[in-house]
JSON list of C-alpha atoms in Angstrom, two decimals:
[
{"chain": "Y", "resi": 1, "resn": "GLN", "atom": "CA", "xyz": [112.69, 145.73, 97.82]},
{"chain": "Y", "resi": 2, "resn": "LEU", "atom": "CA", "xyz": [109.46, 144.70, 98.45]},
{"chain": "Y", "resi": 3, "resn": "GLU", "atom": "CA", "xyz": [108.41, 146.11, 101.90]},
{"chain": "Y", "resi": 4, "resn": "GLU", "atom": "CA", "xyz": [106.50, 144.34, 104.88]},
{"chain": "Y", "resi": 5, "resn": "GLN", "atom": "CA", "xyz": [103.10, 145.79, 104.94]},
{"chain": "Y", "resi": 6, "resn": "PHE", "atom": "CA", "xyz": [100.17, 145.03, 106.51]},
{"chain": "Y", "resi": 7, "resn": "ILE", "atom": "CA", "xyz": [96.55, 147.47, 106.79]},
{"chain": "Y", "resi": 8, "resn": "LEU", "atom": "CA", "xyz": [95.72, 148.30, 110.51]},
{"chain": "Y", "resi": 9, "resn": "ARG", "atom": "CA", "xyz": [92.31, 148.50, 111.17]},
{"chain": "Y", "resi": 10, "resn": "VAL", "atom": "CA", "xyz": [90.60, 150.83, 114.76]},
{"chain": "Y", "resi": 11, "resn": "LEU", "atom": "CA", "xyz": [87.82, 150.71, 116.55]},
{"chain": "Y", "resi": 12, "resn": "PRO", "atom": "CA", "xyz": [85.36, 153.00, 115.41]},
{"chain": "Y", "resi": 13, "resn": "GLU", "atom": "CA", "xyz": [85.85, 155.51, 118.77]},
{"chain": "Y", "resi": 14, "resn": "MET", "atom": "CA", "xyz": [89.19, 156.22, 117.77]},
{"chain": "Y", "resi": 15, "resn": "ALA", "atom": "CA", "xyz": [88.87, 156.34, 114.03]},
{"chain": "Y", "resi": 16, "resn": "ALA", "atom": "CA", "xyz": [88.93, 160.15, 113.76]},
{"chain": "Y", "resi": 17, "resn": "HIS", "atom": "CA", "xyz": [91.31, 161.02, 116.14]},
{"chain": "Y", "resi": 18, "resn": "PHE", "atom": "CA", "xyz": [93.74, 158.69, 114.69]},
{"chain": "Y", "resi": 19, "resn": "SER", "atom": "CA", "xyz": [92.90, 159.83, 110.79]},
{"chain": "Y", "resi": 20, "resn": "LYS", "atom": "CA", "xyz": [93.91, 163.49, 111.87]},
{"chain": "Y", "resi": 21, "resn": "LEU", "atom": "CA", "xyz": [97.18, 161.74, 113.23]},
{"chain": "Y", "resi": 22, "resn": "VAL", "atom": "CA", "xyz": [98.12, 160.75, 110.57]},
{"chain": "Y", "resi": 23, "resn": "ALA", "atom": "CA", "xyz": [97.16, 163.65, 108.15]},
{"chain": "Y", "resi": 24, "resn": "GLU", "atom": "CA", "xyz": [99.72, 165.58, 110.19]},
{"chain": "Y", "resi": 25, "resn": "ARG", "atom": "CA", "xyz": [102.28, 162.96, 110.52]},
{"chain": "Y", "resi": 26, "resn": "ARG", "atom": "CA", "xyz": [102.27, 162.50, 114.28]},
{"chain": "Y", "resi": 27, "resn": "ILE", "atom": "CA", "xyz": [101.25, 159.31, 113.97]},
{"chain": "Y", "resi": 28, "resn": "GLN", "atom": "CA", "xyz": [104.48, 158.03, 115.32]},
{"chain": "Y", "resi": 29, "resn": "ASP", "atom": "CA", "xyz": [104.40, 159.81, 118.66]},
{"chain": "Y", "resi": 30, "resn": "HIS", "atom": "CA", "xyz": [101.16, 158.46, 119.68]},
{"chain": "Y", "resi": 31, "resn": "LEU", "atom": "CA", "xyz": [100.73, 154.88, 118.30]},
{"chain": "Y", "resi": 32, "resn": "GLU", "atom": "CA", "xyz": [102.99, 151.55, 119.50]},
{"chain": "Y", "resi": 33, "resn": "ILE", "atom": "CA", "xyz": [102.95, 147.81, 118.44]},
{"chain": "Y", "resi": 34, "resn": "LYS", "atom": "CA", "xyz": [104.23, 144.89, 120.58]},
{"chain": "Y", "resi": 35, "resn": "PHE", "atom": "CA", "xyz": [103.39, 141.66, 119.09]},
{"chain": "Y", "resi": 36, "resn": "ARG", "atom": "CA", "xyz": [103.26, 138.26, 121.71]},
{"chain": "Y", "resi": 37, "resn": "ASP", "atom": "CA", "xyz": [103.74, 136.31, 119.19]},
{"chain": "Y", "resi": 38, "resn": "GLU", "atom": "CA", "xyz": [103.79, 136.59, 115.38]},
{"chain": "Y", "resi": 39, "resn": "ARG", "atom": "CA", "xyz": [99.69, 136.78, 115.12]},
{"chain": "Y", "resi": 40, "resn": "ASN", "atom": "CA", "xyz": [98.88, 139.13, 118.25]},
{"chain": "Y", "resi": 41, "resn": "ALA", "atom": "CA", "xyz": [99.81, 141.98, 119.70]},
{"chain": "Y", "resi": 42, "resn": "VAL", "atom": "CA", "xyz": [99.09, 144.56, 122.55]},
{"chain": "Y", "resi": 43, "resn": "VAL", "atom": "CA", "xyz": [98.60, 148.43, 120.50]},
{"chain": "Y", "resi": 44, "resn": "LYS", "atom": "CA", "xyz": [99.62, 151.28, 123.05]},
{"chain": "Y", "resi": 45, "resn": "PHE", "atom": "CA", "xyz": [97.73, 154.65, 121.43]},
{"chain": "Y", "resi": 46, "resn": "GLU", "atom": "CA", "xyz": [97.28, 157.86, 123.44]},
{"chain": "Y", "resi": 47, "resn": "GLY", "atom": "CA", "xyz": [97.82, 155.73, 126.63]},
{"chain": "Y", "resi": 48, "resn": "ASN", "atom": "CA", "xyz": [95.40, 153.04, 126.08]},
{"chain": "Y", "resi": 49, "resn": "LEU", "atom": "CA", "xyz": [96.47, 149.45, 125.74]},
{"chain": "Y", "resi": 50, "resn": "PHE", "atom": "CA", "xyz": [94.28, 148.02, 122.77]},
{"chain": "Y", "resi": 51, "resn": "VAL", "atom": "CA", "xyz": [94.33, 143.85, 122.18]},
{"chain": "Y", "resi": 52, "resn": "ALA", "atom": "CA", "xyz": [94.81, 143.14, 118.40]},
{"chain": "Y", "resi": 53, "resn": "LYS", "atom": "CA", "xyz": [95.26, 140.30, 116.14]},
{"chain": "Y", "resi": 54, "resn": "LEU", "atom": "CA", "xyz": [96.79, 139.72, 112.60]},
{"chain": "Y", "resi": 55, "resn": "VAL", "atom": "CA", "xyz": [94.25, 137.95, 110.48]},
{"chain": "Y", "resi": 56, "resn": "ASP", "atom": "CA", "xyz": [94.77, 136.58, 106.51]},
{"chain": "Y", "resi": 57, "resn": "MET", "atom": "CA", "xyz": [92.78, 138.82, 104.58]},
{"chain": "Y", "resi": 58, "resn": "PRO", "atom": "CA", "xyz": [90.96, 136.72, 101.50]},
{"chain": "Y", "resi": 59, "resn": "THR", "atom": "CA", "xyz": [92.31, 138.73, 98.92]},
{"chain": "Y", "resi": 60, "resn": "ILE", "atom": "CA", "xyz": [95.93, 140.38, 97.96]},
{"chain": "Y", "resi": 61, "resn": "THR", "atom": "CA", "xyz": [95.93, 144.27, 97.83]},
{"chain": "Y", "resi": 62, "resn": "GLU", "atom": "CA", "xyz": [98.85, 145.91, 95.84]},
{"chain": "Y", "resi": 63, "resn": "SER", "atom": "CA", "xyz": [100.53, 148.95, 97.60]},
{"chain": "Y", "resi": 64, "resn": "TYR", "atom": "CA", "xyz": [101.75, 151.92, 95.61]},
{"chain": "Y", "resi": 65, "resn": "ARG", "atom": "CA", "xyz": [104.01, 154.58, 96.24]},
{"chain": "Y", "resi": 66, "resn": "THR", "atom": "CA", "xyz": [105.22, 157.77, 93.96]},
{"chain": "Y", "resi": 67, "resn": "VAL", "atom": "CA", "xyz": [107.78, 160.20, 94.27]},
{"chain": "Y", "resi": 68, "resn": "ASP", "atom": "CA", "xyz": [106.78, 162.73, 91.21]},
{"chain": "Y", "resi": 69, "resn": "LYS", "atom": "CA", "xyz": [102.94, 162.09, 91.69]},
{"chain": "Y", "resi": 70, "resn": "LYS", "atom": "CA", "xyz": [103.12, 160.60, 87.82]},
{"chain": "Y", "resi": 71, "resn": "GLN", "atom": "CA", "xyz": [105.12, 157.21, 88.10]},
{"chain": "Y", "resi": 72, "resn": "LEU", "atom": "CA", "xyz": [103.39, 154.36, 90.48]},
{"chain": "Y", "resi": 73, "resn": "LEU", "atom": "CA", "xyz": [106.07, 151.83, 91.97]},
{"chain": "Y", "resi": 74, "resn": "LYS", "atom": "CA", "xyz": [105.10, 149.14, 93.59]},
{"chain": "Y", "resi": 75, "resn": "THR", "atom": "CA", "xyz": [106.57, 148.19, 97.08]},
{"chain": "Y", "resi": 76, "resn": "ALA", "atom": "CA", "xyz": [104.27, 145.53, 98.12]},
{"chain": "Y", "resi": 77, "resn": "ASP", "atom": "CA", "xyz": [101.39, 142.89, 98.50]},
{"chain": "Y", "resi": 78, "resn": "VAL", "atom": "CA", "xyz": [99.37, 143.41, 101.09]},
{"chain": "Y", "resi": 79, "resn": "CYS", "atom": "CA", "xyz": [98.10, 140.69, 102.32]},
{"chain": "Y", "resi": 80, "resn": "GLN", "atom": "CA", "xyz": [97.11, 140.74, 106.53]},
{"chain": "Y", "resi": 81, "resn": "ILE", "atom": "CA", "xyz": [95.15, 143.00, 108.28]},
{"chain": "Y", "resi": 82, "resn": "LEU", "atom": "CA", "xyz": [96.14, 144.14, 112.21]},
{"chain": "Y", "resi": 83, "resn": "VAL", "atom": "CA", "xyz": [92.47, 144.04, 113.58]},
{"chain": "Y", "resi": 84, "resn": "ILE", "atom": "CA", "xyz": [92.18, 146.00, 117.11]},
{"chain": "Y", "resi": 85, "resn": "GLU", "atom": "CA", "xyz": [89.69, 144.51, 119.23]},
{"chain": "Y", "resi": 86, "resn": "ARG", "atom": "CA", "xyz": [88.96, 145.90, 122.41]},
{"chain": "Y", "resi": 87, "resn": "GLN", "atom": "CA", "xyz": [90.62, 148.00, 125.04]},
{"chain": "Y", "resi": 88, "resn": "ILE", "atom": "CA", "xyz": [92.35, 146.00, 127.85]},
{"chain": "Y", "resi": 89, "resn": "THR", "atom": "CA", "xyz": [93.97, 147.25, 130.83]},
{"chain": "Y", "resi": 90, "resn": "GLU", "atom": "CA", "xyz": [97.23, 146.27, 132.04]},
{"chain": "Y", "resi": 91, "resn": "ALA", "atom": "CA", "xyz": [96.53, 143.69, 134.47]},
{"chain": "Y", "resi": 92, "resn": "GLU", "atom": "CA", "xyz": [94.39, 142.03, 131.29]},
{"chain": "Y", "resi": 93, "resn": "ILE", "atom": "CA", "xyz": [97.42, 141.76, 128.83]},
{"chain": "Y", "resi": 94, "resn": "ASP", "atom": "CA", "xyz": [98.39, 137.93, 130.02]},
{"chain": "Y", "resi": 95, "resn": "GLN", "atom": "CA", "xyz": [94.81, 136.93, 130.22]},
{"chain": "Y", "resi": 96, "resn": "THR", "atom": "CA", "xyz": [93.56, 137.96, 126.93]},
{"chain": "Y", "resi": 97, "resn": "PRO", "atom": "CA", "xyz": [93.70, 134.22, 124.81]},
{"chain": "Y", "resi": 98, "resn": "LEU", "atom": "CA", "xyz": [95.81, 134.02, 121.73]},
{"chain": "Y", "resi": 99, "resn": "ALA", "atom": "CA", "xyz": [94.00, 134.36, 118.65]},
{"chain": "Y", "resi": 100, "resn": "ARG", "atom": "CA", "xyz": [94.61, 130.34, 116.60]},
{"chain": "Y", "resi": 101, "resn": "GLY", "atom": "CA", "xyz": [93.66, 129.13, 114.01]},
{"chain": "Y", "resi": 102, "resn": "LEU", "atom": "CA", "xyz": [90.45, 129.98, 112.45]},
{"chain": "Y", "resi": 103, "resn": "ASP", "atom": "CA", "xyz": [90.50, 133.23, 114.18]},
{"chain": "Y", "resi": 104, "resn": "ILE", "atom": "CA", "xyz": [93.56, 134.54, 111.67]},
{"chain": "Y", "resi": 105, "resn": "ILE", "atom": "CA", "xyz": [91.26, 133.84, 108.96]},
{"chain": "Y", "resi": 106, "resn": "TYR", "atom": "CA", "xyz": [89.48, 137.29, 107.92]},
{"chain": "Y", "resi": 107, "resn": "PRO", "atom": "CA", "xyz": [85.86, 136.42, 106.34]},
{"chain": "Y", "resi": 108, "resn": "ASP", "atom": "CA", "xyz": [85.62, 140.32, 104.60]},
{"chain": "Y", "resi": 109, "resn": "GLY", "atom": "CA", "xyz": [87.57, 142.12, 102.10]},
{"chain": "Y", "resi": 110, "resn": "LEU", "atom": "CA", "xyz": [89.11, 145.98, 102.85]},
{"chain": "Y", "resi": 111, "resn": "ALA", "atom": "CA", "xyz": [85.28, 147.04, 100.92]},
{"chain": "Y", "resi": 112, "resn": "PRO", "atom": "CA", "xyz": [81.55, 146.73, 102.05]},
{"chain": "Y", "resi": 113, "resn": "PRO", "atom": "CA", "xyz": [80.58, 145.32, 98.53]},
{"chain": "Y", "resi": 114, "resn": "LEU", "atom": "CA", "xyz": [83.56, 142.59, 99.78]},
{"chain": "Y", "resi": 115, "resn": "ALA", "atom": "CA", "xyz": [81.41, 140.73, 102.74]},
{"chain": "Y", "resi": 116, "resn": "ASN", "atom": "CA", "xyz": [82.20, 137.78, 103.44]},
{"chain": "Y", "resi": 117, "resn": "VAL", "atom": "CA", "xyz": [83.95, 137.15, 99.97]},
{"chain": "Y", "resi": 118, "resn": "ARG", "atom": "CA", "xyz": [86.21, 134.25, 101.08]},
{"chain": "Y", "resi": 119, "resn": "LYS", "atom": "CA", "xyz": [83.20, 132.27, 101.89]},
{"chain": "Y", "resi": 120, "resn": "ASN", "atom": "CA", "xyz": [80.40, 133.14, 98.74]},
{"chain": "Y", "resi": 121, "resn": "ARG", "atom": "CA", "xyz": [83.73, 133.52, 96.10]},
{"chain": "Y", "resi": 122, "resn": "PHE", "atom": "CA", "xyz": [86.17, 130.48, 97.40]},
{"chain": "Y", "resi": 123, "resn": "ARG", "atom": "CA", "xyz": [83.45, 128.38, 98.36]},
{"chain": "Y", "resi": 124, "resn": "PRO", "atom": "CA", "xyz": [83.55, 124.39, 98.26]},
{"chain": "Y", "resi": 125, "resn": "ARG", "atom": "CA", "xyz": [84.01, 123.11, 94.06]},
{"chain": "Y", "resi": 126, "resn": "ILE", "atom": "CA", "xyz": [82.60, 119.76, 93.14]},
{"chain": "Y", "resi": 127, "resn": "SER", "atom": "CA", "xyz": [85.79, 116.89, 93.37]},
{"chain": "Y", "resi": 128, "resn": "LYS", "atom": "CA", "xyz": [87.29, 115.84, 89.64]},
{"chain": "Y", "resi": 129, "resn": "GLY", "atom": "CA", "xyz": [85.84, 112.30, 90.70]},
{"chain": "Y", "resi": 130, "resn": "LYS", "atom": "CA", "xyz": [81.74, 113.33, 90.82]},
{"chain": "Y", "resi": 131, "resn": "ILE", "atom": "CA", "xyz": [82.32, 115.55, 87.75]},
{"chain": "Y", "resi": 132, "resn": "ASP", "atom": "CA", "xyz": [84.02, 112.59, 85.43]},
{"chain": "Y", "resi": 133, "resn": "ALA", "atom": "CA", "xyz": [80.97, 110.54, 86.93]},
{"chain": "Y", "resi": 134, "resn": "ILE", "atom": "CA", "xyz": [79.03, 113.19, 85.41]},
{"chain": "Y", "resi": 135, "resn": "GLU", "atom": "CA", "xyz": [80.51, 113.35, 82.24]},
{"chain": "Y", "resi": 136, "resn": "GLN", "atom": "CA", "xyz": [80.58, 109.12, 81.90]},
{"chain": "Y", "resi": 137, "resn": "GLU", "atom": "CA", "xyz": [76.83, 109.43, 82.86]},
{"chain": "Y", "resi": 138, "resn": "VAL", "atom": "CA", "xyz": [75.93, 111.97, 79.49]},
{"chain": "Y", "resi": 139, "resn": "LEU", "atom": "CA", "xyz": [78.20, 110.16, 77.27]},
{"chain": "Y", "resi": 140, "resn": "ARG", "atom": "CA", "xyz": [76.69, 107.15, 78.42]},
{"chain": "Y", "resi": 141, "resn": "LEU", "atom": "CA", "xyz": [73.19, 108.24, 77.74]},
{"chain": "Y", "resi": 142, "resn": "LEU", "atom": "CA", "xyz": [74.63, 109.93, 74.36]},
{"chain": "Y", "resi": 143, "resn": "GLU", "atom": "CA", "xyz": [75.82, 106.46, 73.17]},
{"chain": "Y", "resi": 144, "resn": "ASP", "atom": "CA", "xyz": [71.85, 104.45, 74.34]},
{"chain": "Y", "resi": 145, "resn": "ASP", "atom": "CA", "xyz": [70.11, 107.64, 72.87]},
{"chain": "Y", "resi": 146, "resn": "ALA", "atom": "CA", "xyz": [72.63, 107.22, 69.60]},
{"chain": "Y", "resi": 147, "resn": "GLN", "atom": "CA", "xyz": [71.93, 103.48, 69.33]},
{"chain": "Y", "resi": 148, "resn": "ALA", "atom": "CA", "xyz": [67.90, 104.04, 69.53]},
{"chain": "Y", "resi": 149, "resn": "MET", "atom": "CA", "xyz": [65.77, 102.60, 66.51]},
{"chain": "Y", "resi": 150, "resn": "ALA", "atom": "CA", "xyz": [63.32, 105.06, 67.37]},
{"chain": "Y", "resi": 151, "resn": "VAL", "atom": "CA", "xyz": [62.62, 107.86, 69.91]},
{"chain": "Y", "resi": 152, "resn": "LYS", "atom": "CA", "xyz": [59.25, 109.17, 71.02]},
{"chain": "Y", "resi": 153, "resn": "PHE", "atom": "CA", "xyz": [58.70, 112.33, 73.64]},
{"chain": "Y", "resi": 154, "resn": "ASP", "atom": "CA", "xyz": [55.78, 113.57, 75.06]},
{"chain": "Y", "resi": 155, "resn": "ILE", "atom": "CA", "xyz": [55.40, 117.49, 76.27]},
{"chain": "Y", "resi": 156, "resn": "TYR", "atom": "CA", "xyz": [53.68, 118.35, 79.81]},
{"chain": "Y", "resi": 157, "resn": "ASP", "atom": "CA", "xyz": [52.87, 121.56, 80.70]},
{"chain": "Y", "resi": 158, "resn": "GLU", "atom": "CA", "xyz": [52.41, 122.96, 84.08]},
{"chain": "Y", "resi": 159, "resn": "GLN", "atom": "CA", "xyz": [48.73, 123.02, 84.05]},
{"chain": "Y", "resi": 160, "resn": "GLY", "atom": "CA", "xyz": [48.35, 119.74, 82.69]},
{"chain": "Y", "resi": 161, "resn": "GLU", "atom": "CA", "xyz": [46.88, 120.43, 78.97]}
]
């Protein structure tokens, strides 16, 4: 069975301590995640509260696990990131706006080369109707050229010679 997994993106000021706790395998004592709804969460880390949102990545990342350091077993397709946005107080929990619509679409991938990958790689395509119209015009021009009795053309360079 595949597990459900997501990536947790923490703030830069908490990254070093967070990484140390993960390496020591003591993170479960210091981290608590409570979801307000399916996309918004409150993260409690070291007694501090943070607001977070679950966003969709533009690409799918596969997660693997090994038992014997030789064979890899696929455990999940990771396609979401829980992004910690900012620190809040207990009183601000109910006043923070919930992420909706375009807020849950993440434009970047995991690594710096994938910055704005959603905009650059998945840009809007030309519609099928436009492609068909262009193909029909090219075919018409080729047919007109084939029916011509004589063809004359002039070549001009950029300097006008």
